[in-house]
Structures are given as structure tokens and as C-alpha cells.
Amino acid sequence: MIEFIYVLAGILAVIFGFYLGRGTYNQSVEEVEARMGKGKPRRAKRHFMWLNYMRPEDRASKRRRRE
């Protein structure tokens, strides 16, 4: 009998979680697109450091793969 209560409580918890997790979308498609921007990923900035002189040069295959 106890196992039945545990199973029932688990099922009710899952249903309650679905109920709390359902969302309502108040924004239009145009508003969402305006907030998301152009959709292009930002490029990482390459900063020069004096420690770069001490590092060995990359192999040609690595340089080609980076771009």
C-alpha cells in the first residue's frame, strides 16, 4: 500500500511540474527577432601578449584549421 502512495505522489509531482513549467508567450515573432539580433556569433578578440614570443609557432595544419 505504501508503494502505491509513493507512485501516486510521484505521478502527481510530475503533473504539477508540467503545470508550473508551461509557459505563455506574450511576445510576437517580430519582438522576439528584434531581441535576438542578427543571429551571427561574435568573434573572439585576439589580444597580443609579449608571452606570445616565447610560444612555438603553430603548425600550418593548425593555422588552416582555425579559420
mmCIF file of C-alpha atoms in Angstrom:
data_model
loop_
_atom_site.group_PDB
_atom_site.id
_atom_site.type_symbol
_atom_site.label_atom_id
_atom_site.label_comp_id
_atom_site.label_asym_id
_atom_site.label_seq_id
_atom_site.Cartn_x
_atom_site.Cartn_y
_atom_site.Cartn_z
ATOM 1 C CA MET A 1 0.000 0.000 0.000
ATOM 2 C CA ILE A 2 2.859 2.385 0.804
ATOM 3 C CA GLU A 3 4.409 1.826 -2.635
ATOM 4 C CA PHE A 4 1.113 2.815 -4.268
ATOM 5 C CA ILE A 5 1.121 6.106 -2.350
ATOM 6 C CA TYR A 6 4.737 6.761 -3.393
ATOM 7 C CA VAL A 7 3.923 6.084 -7.047
ATOM 8 C CA LEU A 8 0.795 8.246 -6.874
ATOM 9 C CA ALA A 9 2.716 11.078 -5.201
ATOM 10 C CA GLY A 10 5.425 10.841 -7.871
ATOM 11 C CA ILE A 11 2.903 10.986 -10.696
ATOM 12 C CA LEU A 12 1.184 13.969 -9.056
ATOM 13 C CA ALA A 13 4.558 15.708 -8.635
ATOM 14 C CA VAL A 14 5.346 15.237 -12.325
ATOM 15 C CA ILE A 15 1.924 16.557 -13.349
ATOM 16 C CA PHE A 16 2.350 19.532 -11.013
ATOM 17 C CA GLY A 17 5.800 20.200 -12.517
ATOM 18 C CA PHE A 18 4.331 20.198 -16.023
ATOM 19 C CA TYR A 19 1.627 22.580 -14.824
ATOM 20 C CA LEU A 20 4.179 25.005 -13.351
ATOM 21 C CA GLY A 21 6.506 24.704 -16.327
ATOM 22 C CA ARG A 22 4.015 25.510 -19.041
ATOM 23 C CA GLY A 23 4.704 28.934 -20.447
ATOM 24 C CA THR A 24 2.609 31.573 -22.076
ATOM 25 C CA TYR A 25 4.176 33.527 -24.887
ATOM 26 C CA ASN A 26 3.192 37.185 -24.750
ATOM 27 C CA GLN A 27 5.648 38.391 -27.401
ATOM 28 C CA SER A 28 5.076 38.401 -31.114
ATOM 29 C CA VAL A 29 7.536 36.844 -33.543
ATOM 30 C CA GLU A 30 8.786 40.296 -34.557
ATOM 31 C CA GLU A 31 9.547 41.243 -30.938
ATOM 32 C CA VAL A 32 11.453 38.017 -30.364
ATOM 33 C CA GLU A 33 13.508 38.515 -33.535
ATOM 34 C CA ALA A 34 14.289 42.116 -32.546
ATOM 35 C CA ARG A 35 15.623 40.985 -29.172
ATOM 36 C CA MET A 36 17.641 38.088 -30.601
ATOM 37 C CA GLY A 37 19.546 40.313 -33.004
ATOM 38 C CA LYS A 38 21.075 39.279 -36.294
ATOM 39 C CA GLY A 39 21.930 35.758 -35.164
ATOM 40 C CA LYS A 40 25.636 35.953 -36.043
ATOM 41 C CA PRO A 41 28.053 34.671 -33.410
ATOM 42 C CA ARG A 42 30.536 37.177 -32.070
ATOM 43 C CA ARG A 43 34.177 36.644 -32.924
ATOM 44 C CA ALA A 44 36.663 36.260 -30.119
ATOM 45 C CA LYS A 45 39.051 39.167 -29.753
ATOM 46 C CA ARG A 46 42.698 38.296 -30.261
ATOM 47 C CA HIS A 47 44.850 40.231 -27.819
ATOM 48 C CA PHE A 48 48.597 40.372 -28.327
ATOM 49 C CA MET A 49 50.759 39.498 -25.349
ATOM 50 C CA TRP A 50 54.514 39.605 -25.018
ATOM 51 C CA LEU A 51 54.402 35.964 -23.908
ATOM 52 C CA ASN A 52 53.457 35.063 -27.472
ATOM 53 C CA TYR A 53 57.107 35.480 -28.437
ATOM 54 C CA MET A 54 58.024 32.580 -26.149
ATOM 55 C CA ARG A 55 55.426 30.219 -27.599
ATOM 56 C CA PRO A 56 56.393 27.998 -30.526
ATOM 57 C CA GLU A 57 54.752 28.799 -33.840
ATOM 58 C CA ASP A 58 51.652 26.851 -34.798
ATOM 59 C CA ARG A 59 51.940 24.192 -37.441
ATOM 60 C CA ALA A 60 50.460 25.001 -40.833
ATOM 61 C CA SER A 61 47.704 22.428 -40.415
ATOM 62 C CA LYS A 62 46.577 24.113 -37.181
ATOM 63 C CA ARG A 63 46.577 27.549 -38.807
ATOM 64 C CA ARG A 64 44.424 26.287 -41.676
ATOM 65 C CA ARG A 65 42.013 24.532 -39.325
ATOM 66 C CA ARG A 66 41.496 27.663 -37.190
ATOM 67 C CA GLU A 67 39.753 29.647 -39.939
#
